[in-house]
Short mmCIF file of C-alpha atoms and ligand atoms in Angstrom, two decimals:
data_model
loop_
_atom_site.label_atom_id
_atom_site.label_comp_id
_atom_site.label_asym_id
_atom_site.label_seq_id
_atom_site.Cartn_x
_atom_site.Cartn_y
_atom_site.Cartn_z
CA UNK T 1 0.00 0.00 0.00
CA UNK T 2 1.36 3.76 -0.69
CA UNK T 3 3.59 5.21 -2.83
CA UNK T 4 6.37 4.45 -1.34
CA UNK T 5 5.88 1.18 -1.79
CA UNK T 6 6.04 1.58 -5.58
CA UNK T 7 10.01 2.96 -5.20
CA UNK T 8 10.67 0.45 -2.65
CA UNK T 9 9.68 -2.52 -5.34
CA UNK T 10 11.11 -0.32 -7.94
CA UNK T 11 14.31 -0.41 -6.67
CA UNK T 12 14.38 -3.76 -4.94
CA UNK T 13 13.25 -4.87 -8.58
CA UNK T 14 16.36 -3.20 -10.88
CA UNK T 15 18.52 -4.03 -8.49
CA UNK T 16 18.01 -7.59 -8.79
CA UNK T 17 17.98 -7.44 -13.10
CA UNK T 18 21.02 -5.73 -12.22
CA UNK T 19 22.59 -8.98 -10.75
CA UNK T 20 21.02 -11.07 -13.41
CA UNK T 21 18.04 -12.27 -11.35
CA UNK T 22 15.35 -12.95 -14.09
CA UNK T 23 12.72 -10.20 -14.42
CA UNK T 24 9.57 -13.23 -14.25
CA UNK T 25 10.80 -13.94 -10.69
CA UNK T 26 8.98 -10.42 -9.86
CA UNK T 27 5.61 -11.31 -9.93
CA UNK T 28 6.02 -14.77 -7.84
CA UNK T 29 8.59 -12.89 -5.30
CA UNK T 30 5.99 -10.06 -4.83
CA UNK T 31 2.69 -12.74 -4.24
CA UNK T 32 5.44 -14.56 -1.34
CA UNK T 33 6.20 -11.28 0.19
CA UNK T 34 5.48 -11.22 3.34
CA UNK T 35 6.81 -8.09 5.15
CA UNK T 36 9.23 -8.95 8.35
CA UNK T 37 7.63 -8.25 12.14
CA UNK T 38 3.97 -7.42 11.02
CA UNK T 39 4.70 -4.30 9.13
CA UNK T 40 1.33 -3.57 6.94
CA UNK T 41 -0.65 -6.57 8.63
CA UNK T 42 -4.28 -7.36 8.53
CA UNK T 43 -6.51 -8.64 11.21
CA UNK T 44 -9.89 -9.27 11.79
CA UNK T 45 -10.85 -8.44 14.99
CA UNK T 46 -14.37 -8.02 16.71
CA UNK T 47 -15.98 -7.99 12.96
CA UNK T 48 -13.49 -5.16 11.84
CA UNK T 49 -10.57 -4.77 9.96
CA UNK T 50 -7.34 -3.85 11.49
CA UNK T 51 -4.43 -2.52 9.75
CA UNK T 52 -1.18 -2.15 11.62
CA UNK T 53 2.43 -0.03 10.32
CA UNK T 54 5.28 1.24 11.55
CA UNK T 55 6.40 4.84 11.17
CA UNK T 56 9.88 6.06 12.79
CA UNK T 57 10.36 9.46 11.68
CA UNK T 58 8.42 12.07 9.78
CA UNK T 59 8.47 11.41 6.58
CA UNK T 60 7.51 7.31 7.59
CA UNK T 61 4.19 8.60 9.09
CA UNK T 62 3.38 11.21 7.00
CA UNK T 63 2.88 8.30 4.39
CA UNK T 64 1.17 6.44 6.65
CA UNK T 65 -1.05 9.81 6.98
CA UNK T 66 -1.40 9.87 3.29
CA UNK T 67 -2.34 6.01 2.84
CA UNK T 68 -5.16 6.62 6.23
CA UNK T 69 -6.27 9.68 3.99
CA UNK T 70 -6.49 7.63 0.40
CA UNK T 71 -8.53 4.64 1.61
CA UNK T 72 -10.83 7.58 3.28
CA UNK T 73 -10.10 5.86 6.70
CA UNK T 74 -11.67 7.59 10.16
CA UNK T 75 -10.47 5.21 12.94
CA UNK T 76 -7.07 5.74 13.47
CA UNK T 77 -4.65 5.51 16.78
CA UNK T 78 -1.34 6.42 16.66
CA UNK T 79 1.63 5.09 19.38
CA UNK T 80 4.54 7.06 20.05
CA UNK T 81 7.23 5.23 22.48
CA UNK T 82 10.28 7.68 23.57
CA UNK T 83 12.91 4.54 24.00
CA UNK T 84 16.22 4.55 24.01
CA UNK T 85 15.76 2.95 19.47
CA UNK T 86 13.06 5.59 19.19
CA UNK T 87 15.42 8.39 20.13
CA UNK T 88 14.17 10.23 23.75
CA UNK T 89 13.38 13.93 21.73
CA UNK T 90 10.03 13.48 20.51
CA UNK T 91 9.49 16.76 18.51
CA UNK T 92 9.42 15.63 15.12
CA UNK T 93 6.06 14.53 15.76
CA UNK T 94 5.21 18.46 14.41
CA UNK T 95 7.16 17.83 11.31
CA UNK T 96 4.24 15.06 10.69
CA UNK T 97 1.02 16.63 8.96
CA UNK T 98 -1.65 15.30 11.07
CA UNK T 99 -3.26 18.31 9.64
CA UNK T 100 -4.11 16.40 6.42
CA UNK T 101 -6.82 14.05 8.08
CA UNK T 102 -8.29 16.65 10.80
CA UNK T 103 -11.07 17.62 8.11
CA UNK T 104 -12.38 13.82 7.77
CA UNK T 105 -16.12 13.38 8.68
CA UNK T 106 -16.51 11.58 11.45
CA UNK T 107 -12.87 10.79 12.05
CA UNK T 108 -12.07 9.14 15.52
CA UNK T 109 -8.48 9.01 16.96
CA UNK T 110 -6.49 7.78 19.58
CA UNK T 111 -3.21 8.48 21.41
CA UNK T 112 -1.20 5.69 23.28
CA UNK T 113 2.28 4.34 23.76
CA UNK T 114 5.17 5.55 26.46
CA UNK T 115 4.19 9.71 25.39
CA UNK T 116 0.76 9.31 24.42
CA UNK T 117 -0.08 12.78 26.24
CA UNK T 118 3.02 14.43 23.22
CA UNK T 119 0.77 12.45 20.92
CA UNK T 120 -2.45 13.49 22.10
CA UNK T 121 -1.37 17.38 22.01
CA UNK T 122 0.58 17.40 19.19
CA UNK T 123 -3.13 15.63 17.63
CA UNK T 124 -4.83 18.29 19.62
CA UNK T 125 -2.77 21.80 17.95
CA UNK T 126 -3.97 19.95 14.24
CA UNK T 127 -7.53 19.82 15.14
CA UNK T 128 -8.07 16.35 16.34
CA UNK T 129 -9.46 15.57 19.84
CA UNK T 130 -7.67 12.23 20.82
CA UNK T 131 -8.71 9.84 23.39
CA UNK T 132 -5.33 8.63 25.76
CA UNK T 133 -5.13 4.41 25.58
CA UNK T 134 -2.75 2.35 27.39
CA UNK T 135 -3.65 -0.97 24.72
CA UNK T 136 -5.12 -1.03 21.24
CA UNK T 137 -8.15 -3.30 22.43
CA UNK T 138 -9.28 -0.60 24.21
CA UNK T 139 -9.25 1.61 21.50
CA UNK T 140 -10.90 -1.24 18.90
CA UNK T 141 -13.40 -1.74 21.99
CA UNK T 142 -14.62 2.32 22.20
CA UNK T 143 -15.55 1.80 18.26
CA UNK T 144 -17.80 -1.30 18.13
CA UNK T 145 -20.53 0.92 17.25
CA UNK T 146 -19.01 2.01 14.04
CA UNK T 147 -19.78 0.35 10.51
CA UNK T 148 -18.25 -2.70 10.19
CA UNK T 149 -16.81 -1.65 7.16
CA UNK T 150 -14.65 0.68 8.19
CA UNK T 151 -11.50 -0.35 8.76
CA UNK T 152 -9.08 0.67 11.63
CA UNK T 153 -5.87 1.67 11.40
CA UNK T 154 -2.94 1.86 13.90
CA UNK T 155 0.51 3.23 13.06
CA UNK T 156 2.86 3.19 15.66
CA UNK T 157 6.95 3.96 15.89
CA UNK T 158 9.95 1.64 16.41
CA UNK T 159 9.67 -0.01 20.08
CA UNK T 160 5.87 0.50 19.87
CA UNK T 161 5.13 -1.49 17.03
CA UNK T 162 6.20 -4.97 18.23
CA UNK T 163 3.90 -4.86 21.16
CA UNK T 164 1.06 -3.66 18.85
CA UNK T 165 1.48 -7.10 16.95
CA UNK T 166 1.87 -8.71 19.69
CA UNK T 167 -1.75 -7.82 20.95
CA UNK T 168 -3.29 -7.83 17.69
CA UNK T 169 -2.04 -11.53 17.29
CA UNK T 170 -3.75 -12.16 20.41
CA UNK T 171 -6.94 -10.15 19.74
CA UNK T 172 -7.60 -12.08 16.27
CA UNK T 173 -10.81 -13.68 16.05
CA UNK T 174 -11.96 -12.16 19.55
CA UNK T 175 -15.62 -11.37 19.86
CA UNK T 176 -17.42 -8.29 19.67
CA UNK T 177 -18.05 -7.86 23.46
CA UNK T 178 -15.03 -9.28 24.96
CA UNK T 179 -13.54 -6.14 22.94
CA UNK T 180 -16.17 -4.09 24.28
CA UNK T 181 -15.92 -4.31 27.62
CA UNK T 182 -12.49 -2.64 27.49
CA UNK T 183 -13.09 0.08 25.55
CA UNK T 184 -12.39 3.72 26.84
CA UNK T 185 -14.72 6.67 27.17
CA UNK T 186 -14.26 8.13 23.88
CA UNK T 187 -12.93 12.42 24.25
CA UNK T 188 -16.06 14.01 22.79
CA UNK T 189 -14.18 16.50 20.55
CA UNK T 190 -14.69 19.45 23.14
CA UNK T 191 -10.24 19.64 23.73
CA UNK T 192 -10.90 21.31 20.25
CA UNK T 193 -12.81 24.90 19.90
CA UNK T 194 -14.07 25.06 16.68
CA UNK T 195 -16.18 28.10 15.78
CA UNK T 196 -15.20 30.69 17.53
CA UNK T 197 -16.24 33.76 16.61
CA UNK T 198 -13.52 36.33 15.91
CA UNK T 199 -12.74 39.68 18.11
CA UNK T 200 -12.65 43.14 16.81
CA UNK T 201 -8.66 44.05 15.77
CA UNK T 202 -7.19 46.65 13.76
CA UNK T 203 -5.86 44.13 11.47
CA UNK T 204 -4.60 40.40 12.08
CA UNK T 205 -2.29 39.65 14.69
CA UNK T 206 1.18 38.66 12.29
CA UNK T 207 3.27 35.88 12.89
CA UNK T 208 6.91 36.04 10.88
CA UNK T 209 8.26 32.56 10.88
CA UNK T 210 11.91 32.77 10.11
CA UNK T 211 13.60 30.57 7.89
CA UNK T 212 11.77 27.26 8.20
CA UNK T 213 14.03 25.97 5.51
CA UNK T 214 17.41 26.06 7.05
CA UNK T 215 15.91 26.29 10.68
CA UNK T 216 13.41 23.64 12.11
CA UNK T 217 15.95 21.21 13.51
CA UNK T 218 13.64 18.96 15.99
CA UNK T 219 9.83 20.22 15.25
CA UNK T 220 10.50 23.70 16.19
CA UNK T 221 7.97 24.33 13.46
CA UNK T 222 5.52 22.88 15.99
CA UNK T 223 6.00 26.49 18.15
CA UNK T 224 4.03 28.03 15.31
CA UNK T 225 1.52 26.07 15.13
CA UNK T 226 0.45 26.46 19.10
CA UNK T 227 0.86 30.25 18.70
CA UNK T 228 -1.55 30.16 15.45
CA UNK T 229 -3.78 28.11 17.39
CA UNK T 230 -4.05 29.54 20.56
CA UNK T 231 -4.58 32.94 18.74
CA UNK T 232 -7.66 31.13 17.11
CA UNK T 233 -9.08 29.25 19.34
CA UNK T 234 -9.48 32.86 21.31
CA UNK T 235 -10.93 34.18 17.92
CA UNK T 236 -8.10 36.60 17.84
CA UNK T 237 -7.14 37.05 13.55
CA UNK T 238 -4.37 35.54 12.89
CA UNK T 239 -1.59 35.92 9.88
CA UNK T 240 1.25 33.70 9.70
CA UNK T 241 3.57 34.79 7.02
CA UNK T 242 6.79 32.39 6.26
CA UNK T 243 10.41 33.73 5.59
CA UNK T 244 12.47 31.69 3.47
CA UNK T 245 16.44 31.80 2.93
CA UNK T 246 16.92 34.93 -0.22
CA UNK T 247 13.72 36.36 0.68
CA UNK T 248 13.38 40.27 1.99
CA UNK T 249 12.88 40.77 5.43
CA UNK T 250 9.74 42.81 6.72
CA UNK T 251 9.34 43.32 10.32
CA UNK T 252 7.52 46.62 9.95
CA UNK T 253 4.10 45.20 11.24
CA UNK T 254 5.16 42.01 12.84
CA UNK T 255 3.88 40.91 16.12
CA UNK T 256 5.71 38.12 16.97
CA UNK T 257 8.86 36.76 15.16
CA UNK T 258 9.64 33.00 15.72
CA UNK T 259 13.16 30.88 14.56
CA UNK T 260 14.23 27.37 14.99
CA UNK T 261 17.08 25.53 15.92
CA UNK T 262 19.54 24.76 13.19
CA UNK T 263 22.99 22.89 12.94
CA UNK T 264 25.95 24.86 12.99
CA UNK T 265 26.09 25.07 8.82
CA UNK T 266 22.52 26.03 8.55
CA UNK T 267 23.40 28.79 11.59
CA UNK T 268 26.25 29.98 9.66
CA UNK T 269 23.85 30.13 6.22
CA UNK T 270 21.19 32.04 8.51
CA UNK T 271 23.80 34.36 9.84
CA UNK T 272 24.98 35.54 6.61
CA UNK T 273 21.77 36.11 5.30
CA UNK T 274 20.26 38.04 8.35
CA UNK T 275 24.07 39.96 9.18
CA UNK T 276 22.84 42.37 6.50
CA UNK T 277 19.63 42.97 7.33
CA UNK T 278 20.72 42.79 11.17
CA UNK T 279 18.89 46.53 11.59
CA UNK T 280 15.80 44.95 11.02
CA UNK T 281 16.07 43.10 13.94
CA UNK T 282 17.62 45.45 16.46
CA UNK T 283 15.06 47.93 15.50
CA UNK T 284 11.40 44.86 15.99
CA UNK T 285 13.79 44.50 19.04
CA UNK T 286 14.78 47.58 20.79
CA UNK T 287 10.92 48.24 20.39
CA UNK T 288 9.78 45.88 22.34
CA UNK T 289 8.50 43.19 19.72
CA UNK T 290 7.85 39.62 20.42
CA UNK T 291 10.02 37.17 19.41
CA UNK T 292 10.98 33.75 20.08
CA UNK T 293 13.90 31.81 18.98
CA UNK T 294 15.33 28.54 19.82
CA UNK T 295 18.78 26.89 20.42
CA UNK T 296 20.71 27.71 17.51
CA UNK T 297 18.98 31.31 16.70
CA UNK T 298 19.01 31.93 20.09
CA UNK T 299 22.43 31.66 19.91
CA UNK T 300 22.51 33.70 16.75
CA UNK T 301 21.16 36.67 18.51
CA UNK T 302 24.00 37.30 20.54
CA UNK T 303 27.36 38.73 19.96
CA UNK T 304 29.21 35.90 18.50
CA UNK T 305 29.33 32.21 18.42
CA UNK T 306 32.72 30.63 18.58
CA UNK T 307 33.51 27.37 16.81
CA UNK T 308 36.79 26.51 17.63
CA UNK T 309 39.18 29.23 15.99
CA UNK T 310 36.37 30.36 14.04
CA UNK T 311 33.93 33.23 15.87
CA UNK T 312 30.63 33.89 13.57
CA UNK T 313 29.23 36.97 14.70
CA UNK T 314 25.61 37.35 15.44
CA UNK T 315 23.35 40.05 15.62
CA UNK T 316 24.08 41.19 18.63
CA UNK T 317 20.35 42.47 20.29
CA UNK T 318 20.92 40.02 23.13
CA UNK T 319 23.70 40.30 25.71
CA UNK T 320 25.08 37.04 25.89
CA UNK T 321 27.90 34.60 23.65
CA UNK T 322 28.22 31.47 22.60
CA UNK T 323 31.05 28.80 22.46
CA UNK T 324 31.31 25.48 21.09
CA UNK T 325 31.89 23.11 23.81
CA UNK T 326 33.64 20.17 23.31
CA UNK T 327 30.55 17.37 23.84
CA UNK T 328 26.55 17.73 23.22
CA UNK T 329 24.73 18.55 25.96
CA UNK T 330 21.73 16.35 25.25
CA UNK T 331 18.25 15.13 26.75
CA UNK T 332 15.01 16.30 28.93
CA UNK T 333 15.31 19.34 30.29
CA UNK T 334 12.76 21.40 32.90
CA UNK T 335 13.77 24.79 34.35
CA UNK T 336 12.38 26.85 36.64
CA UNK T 337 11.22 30.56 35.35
CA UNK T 338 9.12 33.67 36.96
CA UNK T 339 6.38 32.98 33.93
CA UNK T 340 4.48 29.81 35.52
CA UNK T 341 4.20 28.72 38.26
CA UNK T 342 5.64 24.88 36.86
CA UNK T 343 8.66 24.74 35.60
CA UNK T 344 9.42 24.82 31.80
CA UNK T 345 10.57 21.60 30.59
CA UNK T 346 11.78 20.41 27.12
CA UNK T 347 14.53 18.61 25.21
CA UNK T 348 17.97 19.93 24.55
CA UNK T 349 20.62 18.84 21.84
CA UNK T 350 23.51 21.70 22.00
CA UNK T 351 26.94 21.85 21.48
CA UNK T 352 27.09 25.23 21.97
CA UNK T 353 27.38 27.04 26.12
CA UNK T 354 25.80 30.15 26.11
CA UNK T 355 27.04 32.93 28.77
CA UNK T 356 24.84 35.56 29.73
CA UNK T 357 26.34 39.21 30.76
CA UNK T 358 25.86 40.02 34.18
CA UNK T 359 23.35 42.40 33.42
CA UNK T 360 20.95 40.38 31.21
CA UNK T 361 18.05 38.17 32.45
CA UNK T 362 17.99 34.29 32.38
CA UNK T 363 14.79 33.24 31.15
CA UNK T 364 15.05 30.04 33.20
CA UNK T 365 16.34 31.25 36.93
CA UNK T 366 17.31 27.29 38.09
CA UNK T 367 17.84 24.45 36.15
CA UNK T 368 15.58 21.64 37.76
CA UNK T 369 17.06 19.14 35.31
CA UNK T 370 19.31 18.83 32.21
CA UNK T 371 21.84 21.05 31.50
CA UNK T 372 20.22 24.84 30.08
CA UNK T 373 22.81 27.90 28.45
CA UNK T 374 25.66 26.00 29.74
CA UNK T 375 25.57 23.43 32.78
CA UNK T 376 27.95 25.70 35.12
CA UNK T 377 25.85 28.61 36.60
CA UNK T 378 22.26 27.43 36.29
CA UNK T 379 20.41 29.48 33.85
CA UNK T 380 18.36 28.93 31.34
CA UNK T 381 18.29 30.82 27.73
CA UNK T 382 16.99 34.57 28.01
CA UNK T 383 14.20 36.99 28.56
CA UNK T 384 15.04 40.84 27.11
CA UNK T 385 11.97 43.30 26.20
CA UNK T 386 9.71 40.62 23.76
CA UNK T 387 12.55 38.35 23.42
CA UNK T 388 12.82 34.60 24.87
CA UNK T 389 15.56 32.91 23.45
CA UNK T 390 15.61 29.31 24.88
CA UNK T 391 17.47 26.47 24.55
CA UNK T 392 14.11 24.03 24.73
CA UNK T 393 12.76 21.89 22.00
CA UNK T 394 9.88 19.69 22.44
CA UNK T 395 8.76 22.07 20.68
CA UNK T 396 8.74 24.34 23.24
CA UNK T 397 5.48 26.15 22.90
CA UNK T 398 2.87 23.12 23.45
CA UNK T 399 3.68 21.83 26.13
CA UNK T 400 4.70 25.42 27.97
CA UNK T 401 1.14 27.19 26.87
CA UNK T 402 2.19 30.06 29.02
CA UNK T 403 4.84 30.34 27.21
CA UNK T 404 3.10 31.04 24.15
CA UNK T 405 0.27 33.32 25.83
CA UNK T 406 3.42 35.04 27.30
CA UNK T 407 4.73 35.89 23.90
CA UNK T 408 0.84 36.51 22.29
CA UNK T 409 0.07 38.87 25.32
CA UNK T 410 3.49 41.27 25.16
CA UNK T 411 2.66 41.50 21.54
CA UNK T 412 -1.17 42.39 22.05
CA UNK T 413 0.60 44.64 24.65
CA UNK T 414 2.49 46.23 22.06
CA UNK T 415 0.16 47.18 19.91
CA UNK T 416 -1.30 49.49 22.73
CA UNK T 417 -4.71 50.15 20.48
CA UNK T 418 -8.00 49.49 22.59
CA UNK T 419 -8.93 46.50 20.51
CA UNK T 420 -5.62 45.03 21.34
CA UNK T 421 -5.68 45.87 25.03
CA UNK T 422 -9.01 44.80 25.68
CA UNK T 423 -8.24 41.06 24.46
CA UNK T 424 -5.54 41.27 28.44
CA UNK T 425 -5.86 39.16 30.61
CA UNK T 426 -5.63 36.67 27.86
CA UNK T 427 -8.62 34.73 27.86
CA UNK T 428 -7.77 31.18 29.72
CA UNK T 429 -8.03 28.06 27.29
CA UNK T 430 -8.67 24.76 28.36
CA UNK T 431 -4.85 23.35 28.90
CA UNK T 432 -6.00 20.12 30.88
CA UNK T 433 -4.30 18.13 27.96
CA UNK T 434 -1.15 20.39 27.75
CA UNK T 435 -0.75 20.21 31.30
CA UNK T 436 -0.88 16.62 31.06
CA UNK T 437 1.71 16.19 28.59
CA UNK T 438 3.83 18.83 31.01
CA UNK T 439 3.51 16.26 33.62
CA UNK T 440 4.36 13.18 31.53
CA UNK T 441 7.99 14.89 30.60
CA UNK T 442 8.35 15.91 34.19
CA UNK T 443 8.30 12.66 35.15
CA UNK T 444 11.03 11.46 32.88
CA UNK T 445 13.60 13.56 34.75
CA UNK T 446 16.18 12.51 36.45
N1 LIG K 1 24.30 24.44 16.26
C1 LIG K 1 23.93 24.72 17.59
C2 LIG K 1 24.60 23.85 18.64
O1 LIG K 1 24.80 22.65 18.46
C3 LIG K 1 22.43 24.67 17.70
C4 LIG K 1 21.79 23.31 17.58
C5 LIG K 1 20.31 23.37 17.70
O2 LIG K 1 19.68 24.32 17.25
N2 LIG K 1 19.71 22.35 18.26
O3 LIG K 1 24.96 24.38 19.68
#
């Protein structure tokens, strides 16, 4: 099933004529297939159909996305394990466009495996109210009610897919209410506002995303989306406009700026490109304008970053340096800051240690766990006018929703207008499932 599937055979296929393996063997060798460790299996279970893949990264799911999408599937649960083969960072889950199936009628979803609650968020900011399961049956269970016809799919990653097989095996042939009487309380889609009606402003609130093509290292794209979101789930109008490498830079009506984390060659490519135009910035941020960059921009803003011998200068609107360090200073990280009353928590994957001048604020005051600008004096990234720079991925913005109402107020503050200033106190959202995914990654600390 899929595309994909067509290049795989492809290639399998000329590689063998290649070797002199007789093209009639294709047909025969494709009818024998059977793909290792129940990838793409079939079972009937309770009267349904079950369909079970694995996806490990984004571009893996995002066909499995695509294939849910093409059969018109609308019972779906996804698994995301963070073990030590799945990798522990489990951001790229935004780089996956669960966006593409949000608009199916009737679709029904579920969120399980070792970071369900990441799942069930990340499922949450692209429109989809997800019900948590600890076991597929449950999940197979909460839809016996559905047509018969429609078939269920499950598409889990690395470490979560043999279990998933592993239960399935066991469930085949069960009964309808043996099935049943696990299923969960299914979430009735109210996680999700829909329909709100927008608020009175001067003109959309505008989002500049910088540079998603040289910096969106681990799902820092994901920051975006919850700031999009959260903007229109209060009915507040919303712009997001994307800057790409080459293209002009306008800040002149921007309300909040956001930039990823990039490897040191994309850095270097970013800092070229925004060294000239480094007025820009200064100016959006000597007047107080919102913006939020991560890890590698973060770095970027400051003076210079050194890399061995070689120092790239930054842009200098944040009082603070960089240097390469020696080893990566990787894993979950949670820091304690004066914007919640929780501390922030996230996943970091630097080289560089950041050092603040003694006269410039640490966004993070104590490092709870992890490592933050540089392991030696306990801070965490940086807090100047509108700016957070931050060392957090995750991303950092769904799981921290103050966070993102921090950076959504200042720039509502900003504007200064009545319409603008009557939208403060931001209006409180219903975070229960946030908060819950806050509390899964605290409990992975050390
Ligand atoms: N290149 C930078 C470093 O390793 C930033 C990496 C990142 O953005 N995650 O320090």
């Amino acid at each position: 099933n899929g595309l994909y599937m067509v290049y795989n055979v492809a290639a399998a296929f000329f590689a063998a004529r290649e070797l002199g393996v007789d093209a009639a063997h294709l047909q025969p060798t494709l009818d024998a297939y059977v793909p290792a460790g129940g990838r793409m299996g079939r079972w009937e279970i309770a009267g349904r159909t079950v369909e079970a893949n694995l996806a490990k990264n984004p571009v893996g799911f995002d066909r499995q996305i695509q294939s849910i999408k093409t059969a018109g599937g609308r019972l779906c649960a996804f698994f995301l394990n963070d073990n030590d083969a799945d990798g522990h960072d489990v951001s790229w889950i935004y780089d996956v466009d669960f966006e593409r199936i949000a608009d199916t009628t009737g679709l029904v979803a579920f969120a399980g495996g070792t970071r369900a609650h990441d799942m069930q968020v990340r499922l949450k900011y692209a429109g989809i109210d997800a019900t948590i399961i600890s076991n597929v049956e449950q999940a197979i269970g909460a839809v016996g009610d559905e047509a018969a016809g429609d078939t269920f799919y499950a598409v889990a990653n690395y470490t979560a897919f043999p279990p998933l097989v592993k239960k399935l095996d066991e469930l085949k042939g069960t009964d309808a209410s043996s099935v049943a009487s696990c299923a969960v309380t299914r979430a009735d889609g109210s996680a999700v506002p829909v329909g709100v009606a927008p608020v009175e402003l001067s003109r959309p609130l505008r989002i500049v995303y910088l540079y998603p093509d040289a910096l969106n290292l681990y799902g820092d794209g994901g920051n975006v989306i919850a700031l999009e979101r959260r903007c229109a789930w209060r009915g507040i109008p919303v712009r997001v406009d994307e800057v790409r490498m080459g293209e002009a830079l306008d800040l002149t009506d921007a309300d909040i700026v956001m930039m990823g984390g990039g490897s040191d060659r994309d850095q270097l490519a970013v800092a070229h490109e925004l060294l000239a135009q480094k007025d820009k910035v200064a100016a959006y941020v000597e007047d107080g304008g919102s913006l939020l960059a991560i890890c590698g921009s973060y770095q970027l803003l400051g003076r210079s970053y050194y890399m061995g011998e070689d120092r790239i200068e930054g842009l200098g609107v944040i009082a603070a340096e960089t240097v390469r360090g020696s080893d990566r200073l990787i894993g979950n990280v949670a820091v304690k800051t004066d914007l919640a009353p929780e501390p922030f928590v996230g996943f970091e994957n630097h080289g560089g240690r950041t050092l603040l001048d003694t006269e410039a604020t640490p966004l993070g005051t104590s490092v709870v766990a992890g490592t933050g600008n540089n392991g030696d004096d306990g801070f965490e990234g940086i807090i100047y006018k509108g700016v957070i720079g931050t060392y957090l991925h995750g991303p950092a913005l769904p799981k921290n929703p103050e966070l993102a109402d921090w950076l959504i107020a200042h720039a509502l503050e900003r504007r200064g207008d009545a319409q603008a200033t009557a939208l403060l106190p931001l209006k409180s959202l219903d975070d229960t499932y946030e908060h819950a995914a806050h509390d899964a990654a605290m409990k992975l600390l050390p």
